[in-house]
Every structure is written in C-alpha cells, then in structure tokens.
XYZ file of C-alpha atoms in Angstrom:
724
model
C 9.275 15.899 19.433
C 9.243 14.120 16.277
C 11.654 13.154 13.448
C 13.327 10.169 12.098
C 16.121 9.217 9.700
C 17.280 5.694 8.140
C 17.350 4.503 11.509
C 14.547 6.059 12.772
C 16.464 8.440 15.043
C 17.327 11.742 13.313
C 16.047 15.237 13.561
C 13.543 16.529 15.726
C 10.868 19.310 15.113
C 8.902 20.736 17.636
C 4.975 20.416 17.374
C 2.220 22.794 18.729
C 0.429 20.955 21.404
C -3.347 20.301 21.062
C -5.535 22.057 22.962
C -8.614 20.424 24.544
C -11.441 19.504 22.309
C -11.518 18.703 18.421
C -12.267 20.587 15.608
C -12.898 20.493 11.831
C -9.110 20.249 11.224
C -8.995 17.223 13.029
C -11.199 15.384 10.916
C -10.993 17.358 7.549
C -7.862 18.880 7.255
C -7.405 19.175 3.424
C -8.091 22.503 1.416
C -10.910 20.929 -0.383
C -12.988 20.688 2.553
C -12.789 24.190 3.996
C -15.774 25.528 2.143
C -18.633 24.458 0.027
C -17.189 26.353 -2.591
C -13.835 24.720 -2.337
C -15.583 21.375 -1.992
C -17.588 21.913 -5.459
C -14.323 23.056 -7.131
C -12.542 20.041 -5.791
C -15.384 17.625 -7.157
C -15.247 19.361 -10.549
C -11.526 18.637 -10.513
C -11.970 15.013 -9.723
C -10.640 13.807 -13.218
C -7.472 16.046 -13.068
C -7.081 15.165 -9.477
C -7.362 11.408 -9.826
C -4.802 11.678 -12.854
C -2.565 13.439 -10.824
C -2.689 11.316 -7.643
C -3.030 7.843 -9.618
C 0.535 7.223 -9.889
C 1.964 9.773 -7.570
C 4.670 8.312 -5.230
C 5.839 9.363 -1.918
C 9.531 9.482 -0.672
C 11.323 7.827 1.918
C 12.178 11.069 3.747
C 8.534 12.231 3.699
C 7.432 8.861 5.434
C 10.162 8.999 7.778
C 9.859 12.532 8.821
C 6.856 14.594 7.636
C 4.468 11.824 7.966
C 5.720 10.884 11.671
C 5.588 14.714 12.900
C 1.868 14.721 12.095
C 1.555 12.410 15.021
C 2.468 15.565 17.251
C 4.590 13.078 19.642
C 6.999 10.194 18.992
C 6.487 6.839 20.046
C 8.700 5.364 22.904
C 11.751 3.441 21.707
C 11.863 0.736 23.944
C 12.090 -2.683 22.138
C 14.932 -4.552 20.847
C 15.316 -8.022 18.757
C 14.616 -10.159 21.615
C 11.181 -8.641 22.306
C 10.599 -8.562 18.751
C 11.152 -12.372 18.581
C 8.719 -12.954 21.405
C 6.018 -10.573 19.705
C 6.645 -12.580 16.230
C 6.185 -15.915 17.750
C 3.153 -14.616 19.940
C 1.473 -12.874 16.829
C 1.807 -15.915 14.646
C 1.502 -19.203 16.625
C -1.896 -19.101 17.850
C -4.675 -21.733 17.753
C -4.323 -22.498 14.065
C -1.760 -24.877 14.360
C -4.149 -27.078 16.721
C -6.764 -27.148 14.047
C -4.920 -26.730 10.701
C -2.660 -29.795 10.966
C -5.454 -32.085 11.550
C -7.248 -30.989 8.392
C -4.078 -31.171 6.254
C -2.942 -34.599 7.696
C -6.435 -36.356 7.204
C -7.660 -34.921 3.832
C -4.665 -33.531 1.978
C -1.141 -34.819 2.814
C -1.082 -37.877 5.467
C 2.031 -37.831 7.428
C 3.804 -35.791 4.532
C 2.171 -32.736 6.318
C 5.503 -32.244 7.579
C 6.567 -31.326 4.038
C 3.420 -29.214 3.634
C 4.667 -27.307 6.715
C 8.145 -26.864 5.206
C 7.203 -25.723 1.881
C 4.516 -23.073 3.472
C 7.219 -22.025 5.869
C 9.596 -21.283 2.992
C 6.923 -19.293 1.092
C 6.016 -17.565 4.230
C 9.848 -16.672 4.576
C 10.003 -15.065 1.058
C 7.292 -12.852 2.053
C 9.384 -12.069 5.388
C 12.584 -11.139 3.664
C 10.713 -8.699 1.370
C 9.171 -6.923 4.261
C 12.335 -7.026 6.239
C 14.265 -5.110 3.564
C 11.399 -2.637 3.421
C 11.265 -2.318 7.017
C 15.030 -1.850 7.777
C 15.009 1.172 5.359
C 11.307 2.476 6.480
C 11.115 1.762 10.277
C 7.372 3.442 10.284
C 4.221 2.528 11.591
C 2.652 1.930 8.293
C 4.098 -1.258 7.194
C 3.092 -2.644 3.981
C 0.972 0.713 3.394
C 3.915 2.906 3.670
C 6.038 0.553 1.449
C 3.437 0.334 -1.287
C 2.932 4.300 -1.244
C 6.574 4.997 -1.788
C 6.954 2.379 -4.459
C 3.477 1.813 -6.443
C 1.920 5.157 -5.558
C -1.144 6.430 -3.607
C -3.755 4.644 -5.472
C -2.433 1.138 -4.700
C -1.649 2.236 -1.373
C -5.184 3.313 -0.761
C -6.506 0.033 -2.079
C -4.078 -1.924 0.230
C -5.141 0.262 3.139
C -8.737 -1.140 2.883
C -7.433 -4.619 2.660
C -5.540 -4.073 5.491
C -8.048 -2.548 7.863
C -10.560 -5.328 6.781
C -8.094 -7.964 7.205
C -7.287 -6.832 10.975
C -11.080 -6.153 11.929
C -11.997 -9.355 10.716
C -8.847 -11.236 12.120
C -9.370 -9.634 15.536
C -13.205 -10.546 15.754
C -12.484 -13.965 14.698
C -9.802 -14.523 17.358
C -11.741 -12.766 19.653
C -14.909 -15.176 19.176
C -12.852 -18.193 18.901
C -11.501 -17.380 22.182
C -14.933 -17.933 23.750
C -15.322 -21.215 21.761
C -11.729 -22.509 23.692
C -12.790 -21.099 26.664
C -16.328 -23.014 27.001
C -14.259 -26.099 25.887
C -12.166 -25.709 29.054
C -15.270 -26.033 31.285
C -16.911 -28.992 29.201
C -19.558 -26.482 27.529
C -20.599 -26.108 24.139
C -19.560 -22.369 22.667
C -23.152 -21.231 22.010
C -23.904 -21.791 25.839
C -21.769 -18.777 26.628
C -23.577 -16.697 23.841
C -26.692 -14.757 24.164
C -29.261 -16.329 21.645
C -31.486 -13.566 19.903
C -34.222 -15.006 18.090
C -35.122 -11.728 16.021
C -31.707 -11.271 14.403
C -30.719 -13.444 11.105
C -29.492 -16.764 11.424
C -25.591 -16.590 11.961
C -25.822 -12.990 13.459
C -28.092 -14.010 16.497
C -25.451 -15.593 18.944
C -24.107 -12.571 20.783
C -20.894 -13.246 22.248
C -20.230 -10.741 25.188
C -17.009 -12.542 26.279
C -15.438 -11.716 23.156
C -15.879 -7.997 23.840
C -14.721 -8.348 27.211
C -11.589 -9.963 26.116
C -11.063 -7.496 23.158
C -11.382 -4.482 25.741
C -8.888 -6.276 28.178
C -6.200 -6.842 25.627
C -6.772 -2.972 24.213
C -6.256 -1.834 27.817
C -2.765 -3.582 27.654
C -1.999 -2.654 24.151
C -2.842 1.065 25.122
C -0.094 1.057 27.802
C 3.397 1.694 27.050
C 4.818 -0.789 24.566
C 7.489 -2.040 27.376
C 4.646 -2.850 29.583
C 2.901 -5.004 26.953
C 6.127 -6.659 26.112
C 6.407 -8.442 29.518
C 2.827 -9.394 29.156
C 3.297 -10.981 25.584
C 6.439 -12.707 26.756
C 4.864 -14.478 29.596
C 1.768 -15.688 27.802
C 3.970 -16.808 24.862
C 6.254 -18.528 27.330
C 3.119 -20.377 28.530
C 2.144 -21.426 24.864
C 5.482 -22.661 24.262
C 5.456 -24.764 27.546
C 2.183 -26.141 26.349
C 3.758 -27.077 23.154
C 6.792 -28.871 24.577
C 4.346 -30.900 26.738
C 2.633 -31.834 23.574
C 5.755 -32.790 21.850
C 7.232 -34.851 24.850
C 3.983 -36.381 25.868
C 2.893 -37.227 22.278
C 6.341 -38.533 21.368
C 6.138 -41.172 24.276
C 3.008 -42.542 22.638
C 4.635 -42.553 19.287
C 4.200 -45.581 16.882
C 6.586 -45.455 13.844
C 4.332 -47.509 11.900
C 2.042 -44.583 11.120
C 4.689 -43.378 9.006
C 4.774 -46.357 6.601
C 2.670 -44.605 4.000
C 4.264 -41.152 3.782
C 2.515 -39.480 0.844
C -1.021 -41.327 0.586
C -2.222 -38.187 -1.508
C 0.709 -37.770 -3.628
C 2.497 -34.575 -4.521
C -0.809 -32.574 -5.490
C -1.976 -33.237 -1.982
C 1.414 -32.224 -0.490
C 1.062 -28.987 -2.192
C -2.575 -28.460 -1.559
C -1.887 -28.948 2.121
C 0.890 -26.429 1.772
C -1.250 -23.930 0.374
C -4.036 -24.543 3.340
C -1.107 -24.318 5.972
C 0.370 -20.824 4.720
C -2.300 -19.056 6.591
C -0.783 -20.431 9.850
C 2.263 -17.809 9.306
C 0.559 -14.743 8.135
C 0.550 -12.927 11.425
C 4.465 -11.751 10.880
C 3.286 -8.595 8.683
C 2.108 -6.930 12.014
C 5.595 -6.829 13.447
C 6.892 -4.596 10.930
C 4.729 -1.995 12.279
C 6.707 -1.691 15.533
C 9.954 -0.154 13.745
C 9.085 3.294 15.204
C 9.477 1.609 18.777
C 12.890 -0.199 18.030
C 16.026 1.159 19.879
C 17.913 0.226 16.562
C 15.623 -0.975 13.813
C 18.511 -1.897 11.164
C 19.849 -4.379 13.675
C 16.381 -5.588 15.291
C 14.237 -5.987 12.496
C 16.250 -8.731 10.678
C 16.886 -10.583 13.713
C 13.413 -10.330 14.930
C 11.704 -11.225 11.928
C 13.751 -14.038 10.303
C 14.508 -15.406 13.897
C 10.806 -15.629 14.900
C 9.953 -17.061 11.602
C 12.591 -19.821 12.187
C 11.335 -20.746 15.304
C 7.798 -20.822 14.255
C 8.732 -23.438 11.299
C 10.672 -25.633 13.352
C 7.755 -25.563 15.760
C 5.071 -26.435 13.434
C 6.946 -29.274 11.823
C 7.507 -30.977 15.197
C 3.952 -30.893 15.977
C 2.943 -32.178 12.538
C 5.392 -35.170 13.199
C 4.099 -35.779 16.755
C 0.688 -35.794 15.597
C 1.191 -38.208 12.830
C 3.345 -40.544 15.200
C 0.621 -40.823 17.626
C -2.229 -41.614 15.096
C -2.718 -43.080 11.853
C -3.608 -40.109 9.353
C -6.728 -41.496 8.382
C -8.062 -41.453 11.982
C -6.956 -37.771 12.799
C -9.916 -35.657 13.867
C -10.179 -32.593 11.801
C -11.704 -30.233 14.220
C -9.774 -31.370 17.405
C -6.677 -33.195 16.315
C -4.792 -33.113 19.473
C -7.446 -33.406 21.992
C -8.723 -36.675 19.954
C -5.174 -37.940 19.439
C -4.408 -37.724 23.467
C -7.691 -39.151 24.181
C -7.054 -42.242 21.623
C -3.761 -43.053 23.693
C -5.555 -42.930 27.043
C -4.505 -39.218 28.027
C -7.699 -37.379 28.053
C -6.848 -35.212 30.651
C -4.296 -33.609 28.205
C -7.339 -31.932 26.324
C -7.497 -29.435 28.849
C -3.757 -28.428 28.644
C -4.166 -28.508 24.735
C -7.024 -25.858 25.139
C -5.036 -23.757 27.729
C -2.347 -23.495 25.181
C -4.733 -22.509 22.252
C -6.467 -20.092 24.573
C -2.853 -18.478 25.530
C -2.107 -18.567 21.943
C -5.125 -16.590 20.754
C -4.539 -13.921 23.634
C -1.106 -13.182 22.186
C -2.392 -13.162 18.648
C -5.142 -10.832 19.724
C -2.603 -8.599 21.467
C -0.274 -8.366 18.668
C -3.340 -8.035 16.252
C -4.615 -4.893 18.293
C -1.054 -3.125 18.370
C -0.338 -3.785 14.951
C -3.730 -2.502 13.707
C -3.659 0.667 15.696
C -0.266 1.395 14.143
C -1.309 0.720 10.529
C -4.464 2.959 11.127
C -2.087 5.782 12.696
C 0.067 5.833 9.592
C -3.031 5.800 7.364
C -4.172 8.863 9.112
C -0.940 10.699 8.854
C -1.449 10.497 5.018
C -5.061 12.015 5.394
C -6.614 9.051 3.860
C -8.272 8.952 7.429
C -9.185 11.488 9.827
C -5.896 12.934 11.340
C -7.214 12.960 14.598
C -6.664 9.082 14.545
C -2.717 9.716 13.858
C -2.189 11.423 17.358
C 0.288 9.456 19.494
C -0.191 9.792 23.311
C 2.506 11.864 25.012
C 1.963 9.872 28.207
C 1.942 6.231 26.748
C 3.802 6.912 23.675
C 0.926 4.555 21.768
C -1.627 5.535 19.025
C -4.608 5.474 21.603
C -6.990 7.039 19.269
C -6.387 4.547 16.486
C -6.765 1.594 18.983
C -10.091 2.663 20.426
C -11.679 2.952 17.062
C -10.101 -0.291 15.805
C -11.069 -2.190 19.123
C -14.601 -0.901 18.761
C -14.695 -2.290 15.257
C -13.555 -5.591 16.237
C -15.868 -5.837 19.211
C -19.067 -4.931 17.159
C -18.027 -7.623 14.642
C -17.229 -10.210 17.084
C -20.291 -9.549 19.329
C -22.921 -9.984 16.216
C -21.438 -12.631 13.595
C -19.680 -15.747 13.367
C -17.844 -14.274 10.399
C -18.625 -17.299 8.106
C -18.537 -15.105 5.070
C -16.144 -12.466 6.025
C -13.196 -14.479 6.857
C -13.299 -16.250 3.648
C -12.475 -13.252 2.140
C -9.446 -12.783 4.810
C -7.025 -15.132 3.026
C -7.601 -13.255 -0.308
C -6.739 -10.055 1.412
C -3.676 -11.478 2.966
C -2.363 -12.671 0.034
C -2.998 -9.925 -2.175
C -0.976 -7.598 0.115
C 1.863 -10.133 0.363
C 1.833 -9.953 -3.610
C 1.904 -6.253 -3.826
C 4.856 -6.039 -1.352
C 6.941 -8.507 -3.673
C 5.912 -6.508 -6.774
C 6.890 -3.004 -4.609
C 10.410 -4.501 -3.867
C 11.163 -5.193 -7.509
C 10.218 -1.464 -8.409
C 12.396 -0.476 -5.640
C 15.517 -2.109 -6.815
C 15.069 -1.916 -10.677
C 13.107 1.490 -11.030
C 14.331 4.951 -9.877
C 12.543 7.916 -11.390
C 14.812 10.183 -13.489
C 17.844 7.616 -13.157
C 16.436 4.504 -14.890
C 16.891 4.818 -18.702
C 13.738 4.476 -20.920
C 15.208 1.144 -22.394
C 15.659 -0.382 -18.962
C 12.276 0.978 -17.732
C 10.297 -0.526 -20.703
C 12.198 -3.848 -20.520
C 11.384 -3.956 -16.731
C 7.764 -3.314 -17.243
C 7.431 -5.988 -19.806
C 9.467 -8.612 -17.953
C 7.584 -7.785 -14.771
C 4.096 -8.176 -16.429
C 5.115 -11.476 -17.827
C 6.271 -12.667 -14.139
C 2.764 -11.565 -13.090
C 0.660 -13.041 -16.206
C 2.543 -16.314 -15.505
C 1.949 -16.525 -12.005
C -1.698 -15.785 -12.679
C -1.707 -18.656 -15.417
C -0.254 -20.986 -12.937
C -3.048 -20.225 -10.264
C -5.615 -20.874 -12.888
C -4.076 -24.069 -13.985
C -3.764 -25.166 -10.181
C -7.551 -24.156 -9.834
C -9.406 -25.950 -12.688
C -7.781 -29.488 -12.028
C -4.817 -31.811 -12.080
C -4.886 -32.566 -16.044
C -2.460 -29.659 -17.284
C 1.081 -30.538 -17.192
C 1.981 -29.084 -20.399
C 0.294 -25.714 -19.173
C 2.523 -25.778 -16.040
C 5.573 -26.263 -17.871
C 4.784 -23.379 -20.464
C 3.825 -21.157 -17.337
C 6.867 -21.969 -15.426
C 9.238 -21.561 -18.304
C 7.954 -18.053 -19.102
C 8.141 -17.096 -15.366
C 11.828 -18.422 -15.513
C 12.802 -16.611 -18.582
C 11.217 -13.345 -17.410
C 12.893 -13.272 -14.099
C 16.237 -14.321 -15.551
C 15.921 -11.571 -17.869
C 15.267 -8.931 -15.163
C 18.567 -10.338 -13.680
C 20.609 -10.296 -16.997
C 19.283 -7.269 -18.868
C 18.005 -4.585 -16.387
C 20.406 -2.885 -14.085
C 19.854 -2.196 -10.441
C 18.729 1.404 -9.742
C 19.129 1.176 -6.167
C 21.212 -0.991 -3.826
C 19.734 -1.323 -0.176
C 21.729 0.666 2.328
C 21.416 -1.428 5.217
C 19.851 -4.848 4.514
C 18.901 -6.397 1.241
C 17.157 -9.539 0.089
C 19.744 -11.858 -1.495
C 19.259 -13.665 -4.897
C 17.554 -10.596 -6.405
C 15.126 -10.980 -8.213
C 14.513 -14.717 -8.044
C 12.903 -14.489 -4.232
C 10.705 -11.713 -4.543
C 9.731 -13.130 -8.134
C 9.057 -16.657 -6.627
C 6.959 -15.083 -3.765
C 4.709 -13.229 -6.489
C 4.154 -16.633 -8.024
C 3.473 -18.533 -4.850
C 1.141 -16.031 -3.427
C -0.760 -15.764 -6.678
C -1.331 -19.442 -6.711
C -2.244 -19.364 -2.947
C -5.137 -17.009 -4.086
C -6.508 -19.504 -6.285
C -6.584 -22.476 -3.921
C -9.765 -24.247 -4.649
C -10.497 -24.916 -0.667
C -9.284 -21.503 0.617
C -12.810 -20.399 1.202
C -13.384 -23.190 4.031
C -10.144 -23.577 5.697
C -10.413 -20.688 7.657
C -13.863 -21.680 9.172
C -11.853 -24.070 11.710
C -10.277 -21.084 13.362
C -14.016 -19.698 14.121
C -15.483 -23.224 15.438
C -13.573 -25.786 17.713
C -17.077 -27.832 17.862
C -18.310 -28.565 14.369
C -21.492 -27.119 13.439
C -24.142 -29.255 11.487
C -23.979 -29.735 7.720
C -27.616 -28.367 7.482
C -26.593 -24.980 8.923
C -23.733 -24.654 6.349
C -26.263 -25.518 3.602
C -28.513 -22.947 4.806
C -26.178 -20.381 5.028
C -25.022 -21.166 1.231
C -28.532 -21.257 -0.117
C -28.960 -17.956 1.827
C -25.982 -16.499 0.195
C -27.219 -17.723 -3.290
C -30.513 -16.292 -2.961
C -29.199 -12.841 -2.105
C -26.694 -12.914 -5.136
C -29.698 -13.920 -7.334
C -31.977 -11.126 -5.936
C -28.974 -8.604 -6.365
C -28.582 -9.870 -10.089
C -32.285 -9.523 -10.700
C -32.354 -6.244 -9.560
C -29.404 -5.224 -11.425
C -30.978 -6.895 -14.521
C -34.182 -4.726 -13.732
C -32.244 -1.419 -13.417
C -30.146 -2.282 -16.941
C -33.683 -2.887 -18.885
C -35.042 0.475 -17.551
C -31.693 2.243 -18.379
C -31.992 0.511 -21.950
C -35.798 1.745 -22.411
C -34.730 5.276 -21.378
C -31.762 5.155 -23.819
C -34.279 3.929 -26.791
C -36.641 6.878 -25.972
C -33.612 9.279 -26.002
C -32.346 7.905 -29.493
C -35.813 8.051 -30.816
C -36.332 11.583 -30.112
C -32.846 12.699 -31.159
C -33.650 10.598 -34.819
C -36.808 12.939 -34.805
C -34.711 16.245 -34.396
C -32.294 15.102 -36.761
C -35.192 14.617 -39.530
C -36.352 18.059 -38.871
C -32.837 19.628 -39.357
C -32.155 17.617 -42.524
C -35.303 19.039 -43.870
C -34.682 22.557 -43.180
C -31.412 22.126 -44.847
C -32.876 20.796 -47.929
C -35.282 23.480 -48.082
C -32.355 25.992 -48.152
C -31.829 27.838 -51.395
C -28.259 27.668 -53.190
C -28.066 31.578 -52.195
C -28.363 30.473 -48.577
C -25.879 27.926 -48.653
C -23.413 30.221 -50.610
C -23.775 32.896 -48.052
C -23.209 30.334 -44.980
C -19.953 29.118 -46.829
C -18.862 32.539 -47.045
C -19.739 33.400 -43.474
C -17.687 30.251 -42.287
C -14.913 31.659 -44.540
C -15.284 35.176 -42.802
C -15.067 33.539 -39.400
C -11.806 31.720 -40.256
C -10.224 35.019 -41.649
C -11.088 37.071 -38.600
C -9.608 34.175 -36.599
C -6.521 34.500 -38.658
C -6.445 38.347 -38.309
C -6.851 37.908 -34.400
C -3.789 35.545 -34.248
C -1.597 38.226 -36.549
C -2.751 41.253 -34.333
C -1.806 39.193 -31.301
C 1.635 38.490 -32.915
C 2.105 42.139 -33.804
C 1.224 43.209 -30.367
C 3.976 40.833 -29.075
C 6.291 42.223 -31.761
C 5.620 45.741 -30.594
C 5.869 45.168 -27.124
C 9.305 43.495 -27.632
C 10.656 46.451 -29.586
C 9.387 48.689 -27.098
C 11.502 46.923 -24.684
C 14.391 46.952 -26.896
C 14.335 50.654 -27.313
C 14.113 51.299 -23.520
C 17.314 48.974 -23.072
C 18.955 51.222 -25.986
C 17.597 54.531 -24.453
C 19.199 53.401 -20.962
C 22.216 52.796 -22.919
C 22.351 56.216 -24.582
C 21.555 57.949 -21.278
C 24.697 56.360 -19.710
C 26.963 57.435 -22.700
C 25.509 61.011 -22.438
C 26.403 61.265 -18.765
C 29.794 59.922 -19.798
C 30.124 62.810 -22.522
C 29.034 65.554 -20.076
C 31.722 64.638 -17.492
C 34.663 64.242 -19.754
C 36.822 67.303 -21.054
C 37.183 67.773 -24.859
C 40.878 68.375 -25.916
C 41.917 66.740 -29.267
C 44.913 64.736 -29.802
C 45.918 65.076 -33.574
C 48.986 62.817 -33.622
C 47.445 59.954 -31.987
C 44.049 59.826 -34.014
C 45.462 61.385 -37.365
C 43.364 64.477 -37.344
C 45.171 67.837 -38.437
C 42.419 70.290 -37.909
C 39.207 69.867 -36.119
C 37.026 72.675 -35.110
C 35.929 72.214 -31.595
C 32.547 73.905 -32.073
C 31.504 72.000 -34.858
C 32.317 68.810 -33.064
C 30.565 69.977 -30.059
C 27.483 71.118 -31.982
C 27.408 67.504 -33.573
C 27.442 65.918 -30.333
C 24.610 68.070 -29.072
C 22.711 67.078 -32.418
C 23.045 63.615 -31.967
C 21.981 63.872 -28.107
C 18.643 65.588 -29.380
C 18.342 62.872 -31.940
C 18.496 60.061 -29.510
C 16.253 61.854 -27.009
C 13.600 62.014 -29.693
C 14.105 58.321 -30.564
C 15.329 58.956 -34.407
C 18.498 57.165 -34.101
C 17.893 53.233 -34.282
C 19.525 51.126 -36.926
C 22.963 52.640 -37.056
C 23.163 53.802 -33.406
C 25.738 51.005 -32.578
C 28.158 52.120 -35.386
C 27.968 55.516 -34.336
C 28.646 54.982 -30.767
C 31.621 53.015 -31.257
C 33.178 56.258 -33.373
C 32.275 58.748 -30.576
C 34.944 57.863 -28.299
C 37.906 58.178 -30.369
C 36.823 61.775 -31.631
C 36.164 62.854 -28.150
C 39.391 61.415 -26.819
C 41.319 63.331 -29.641
C 39.648 66.580 -28.288
C 40.298 65.898 -24.982
C 44.132 65.451 -25.827
C 44.150 68.709 -27.872
C 42.661 70.930 -25.356
C-alpha cells in the first residue's frame, strides 16, 4: 500500500505484488525499449524528445503519490525528531573534525579557527534551511533530486542525480578506507600493513583493502534492517562518539594555556575565510538526512526540529573542539595530520591517543551507516522516475527498506574502496557537493517567485534577469577569490551587484507561492547568500587537497604525491595529443570534401554557361508553371473545403425541413379569416402550394429564400386550421 500527501500520509493504492524472477519491464519499462522499431523511432525523435524534456518539470503530487507508488510497498513510518537529531549528528560529525581542525589552525587561521568554524557553520545552516523548506513540503526519499525535478526540470535533476550518486559512492568508499587507517592506529600499525599489496596493479590502486569491504557489508546489513533497528545502533554509536568528544574537551581544557590565544588572527581575515571554506566540508553530511522523510511519523514537525537541531549541536561541538585544541598548544605547533593525538602527547597524555582514535572510528561508523541509508534512498527515488532500472525502486515488504538499491550502492562502494585510495576522485567530491547545494538554493528561489500560468510575464522576466545577476556576481566573487588578494574594487562591485539584484527580487517581484507548512525566513536574502557562499566555496584554491586528510591519517611521502601528479599530467598530455591527432585527421578529411565539392560546382557552372537563352527561358517558364500549379492545388483544396461546408449546411437545412414537413402532416388545415385578415382562400390551392413547396425542398431547389418562406407558412396554416 503506497500513498502520501503533504504530510506523507494520504491516500493508499493497491499495487500488484511482484512474482518471482525479473523480466524486461524491471529494467527497461519505457515504451521506446519494447521493440527495435520503437527504439529506432525514439532515436530518430531524440531532438524533439530532448526539447520536450529539457525544461519539463514534475509536480508535488506526482512525487508524493505516483512516484512512491512505483516502489510497490511503503517505507515504515517509525522515526521521530529525536531519531533524526541522532542520525544528523552521526551522519555529519565523523573523523573530519579530528583532522581538518589541525590544518585550518596551523596553516590558515591560527586560534581564529573558532571564527572559521562559526562562519562555515552559518554557511552550512543556510543550506540546511533551504533543504528544510523543501523536505517539509516534499517528504520523499529523493531529497535534492526530487526538489530539482519539481522546480528546475528533468534535465537539471538528471545532472544532479549523477553528482549525487558519484558523491555518495566516493564518500562511502573514502570513509570505509579511512576506517582501516584508524583501526590500524589503534594497534600501533601503519595502515598499509592491514592492506594487501599487489605489485602488478598501478600505483595508487595496488593496496587492496579487504577490511573496507567487511566494514561496508556489516554496515549495509544494519542499514537493510528495519529503520527502527538501525536507529538504536546509530544512537549508541553516536553516544560513544559524543562521550569521546566530551572527554577530549574536559581533558584538554585541564591542560589549557591562555597564552596560546595571545595572537588570535596571525593570518588575517583572509586566512579566517580560507579556513572557513576548508571547514565547510565538515558539515556536508546533513543532505542525506532529508531522504528519510518517508519514514518519519510527522514530517512537518520532525524535519525542522531534527535538521536544525542537529546542525546547532554540531556547530557548538566543533567550536568547542577548536577552542580546546588551540588552548592546549600554540597554533604553530599543531600537527596537521593528527592534531588532537599529538596535542595530548605534548601535554604528557600519550594514552589519550587511543581514545581519540576510538572516537574517530565510532564517528566514521555512524557516518558510513548514514551514508549507505541515504544513498539507497536517493537511488530508490531516481529509479522511481525510470532514470535507473525500476527494480532498484522496490521497497521490501518485510523490512520496509530499499534493499535492492542498498545492495547495488554497497557493491559500488566496496569495489572503489577495495582498489583505490581515491586521491583523484575525492578531489571532485567537494565540487559535486557544493554544486548540489547551489542548485537547491536556486530551486528554492524559483519555487517562491515563479509559478507556471500564475506569474506574469513581466515578473517572470524580472526574476530571470535578477537571478542571473545573483549567479553571475557570485561567480565573479569566486573568480576574484581564486586569483588572489589584490581585488578590493572588484569585490566591492560584485557585492554591490549581488546586493542590488537580491534587493530587486525582494521589492519588485511578487512571491508566487507561500510555504504551506514551514518556510525559510528573510526571503530572498538567505537563499541568495547560500548561492554566493557555495559558489565561492567551489573556487577555493586548496579545495583539491583538503579532503586527502580524511583518507590518510598517516602522512604519505611527498615523492608519491609528485608521482601521482606527474602521472596525471602525463595522462592529460597523452589525451590532448590524441585529441589533436583526431582533429588534424578530421581537418584533412574536411579539406578533401571541400575540394571535391568545388570540382562539382565548377562542372555545374560550366553546364549552366553552355545552355542557350531558349533553355533558360524554358526553365523560367517551367518554374512559373510549378508555382501556378501549386497555387491551383491550394485553391482546389479551398474549394473542396467550401463544398464540404456547404454540404453540411444543406444537410442541416434538410433536417429542419423534414421536421417542418412532419409538423405540417400532423396539423389540421382550417382557416381563421378574422385573425389573419384573409376573406377568401381556396383550401385546395393552398394545399397544392404546400405540396409543391415540399417537392421543391426534397429536390434541393429551395435554398436562399427558404427561411423567409418557412416563417410565413405557420400564419397561413393556422388560418386554414381555424377556418375548417
């Protein structure tokens, strides 16, 4: 039984139960795949189909009802806001805080890393607010994919679907592989000692990690159980993680030295902002929490409390950890790779590193659990729209979870984690995440200020122009941020453009839709600020290296990084050389075709010059005759249409005449002289006239003056009827 409404409850529809085995419909349900002829026709119509689908938007009720019905069974509604807070904290607060804090404090912000965590936390909170409004009104498993499908169309949703699946596969594999590193640290071993070195594979892919596969499968088993079974496990693991964090705070503050805060901003405001851009990625796990909307008892109440509440807890915890670290050690002595472990060693608490490693291990376990649960639900809703095989959208009747999607995504995670350290793939992870956040903020503005068939053309054009200015000014700020420090006039111009464009939407564009349940305050300022911040984050110059610390607890040698970079550069050069060769080949072929066409053109010109004036005159006459024939054909079509119309008119008149004749036959024919002014009318003559007119009507001779005669007959006949 599947259904839903604005709160996720609503109507229920009976779905036919699947029989054993799979068939073609489970993988290729669309009409275009039913036969080779249909497939060929669909390929020929690609241009038209793409044009129709490019900006085709879904509707709220389709996502809430029809899409969910394709899963055959409904997910079990067993969670509340308390569960959501624990899932949010567990899914966001992993090992990143134990690594990123050290690099941000040592190289970017110093003790002002506290401000960096606040800035990045507020920035993440803007995205959380955008997600919250969407997830309250669309509590479906698709998350940002469903939101963009409704507001920005299928094409943008398709692009984001690829980013989402890529993001979750890479993130899950990254966490699983990092789990091995922290596990090795607990036993005083190097991470590669727990991996299998295979010499015949390429460098960077030759350290196979079986522990990562075991951990992924174990977490998948937990995630595939009923969601209420996963919730206690996640809660216990998160509680252990928080206990470890509380220990770090208490033990660290007992060794605090206030003099370490003497120099608060050694790298200036730009260093604080650079650190904030780096630390933003310690908050990104919240996007997966919104995929659990179908499993909440009361989405309209639980989602705002769960999302915003968990984010506030995380921001507070991160800030306290940053303060503790910088009070334990001078910022220039903080270790980049293991900041808290080295800090405890520096104050004589070497044993505490095991507690830190245990906390990181528990944190990664909950992050991996939240990752597998979320990615399975994303994939389920993507399959509901037939952008993936529909068999992956099936919900288990027993557990109420998307088992098929979870299996596929776990296998993908395990394969990637088993073979590669993800040095290159994880660099793209940050860009994919911020790209999705930016699109969700844009979609929220579209949802509020544009509604089909309701927004006026003037408001629509103003909104498009102002939204384009917001996006372009955000890109301008990102470019200025990436190129260097000397760009104050450019910053001022871009900020002014962004401010005026946002103000223009606020003052000149009427809101087309008010949120029914929960809405982002200060529209459109908060989504607009989220667009700008996320765009700038994508241009962060060190973004391609900061994620490596989540993969490697033990620093690798610099020569390995150089080899990887040179290998990547060599591959790029080879690819460019191959493309250049293909371009040269294409140019040679194009030159040959041009030369051949020129030769043919010369032959045609020569033949045209040889033709006599009589031939040219005949050609002109022939062309004229063709045009005249075309005109005659058009006129003939018009005449046929006119004749057809006349025939229809005549048929209508004939039917009216038949009705009148029937009335005449049924009436008595006396005459009433005083009433109509007749003194002597011969009945036989009148009766003969009536029969004559009837024959004329039957023969089709009466047309133009027929109406006037018919209007006169009732008076004569009434007089005859009264007379006799």
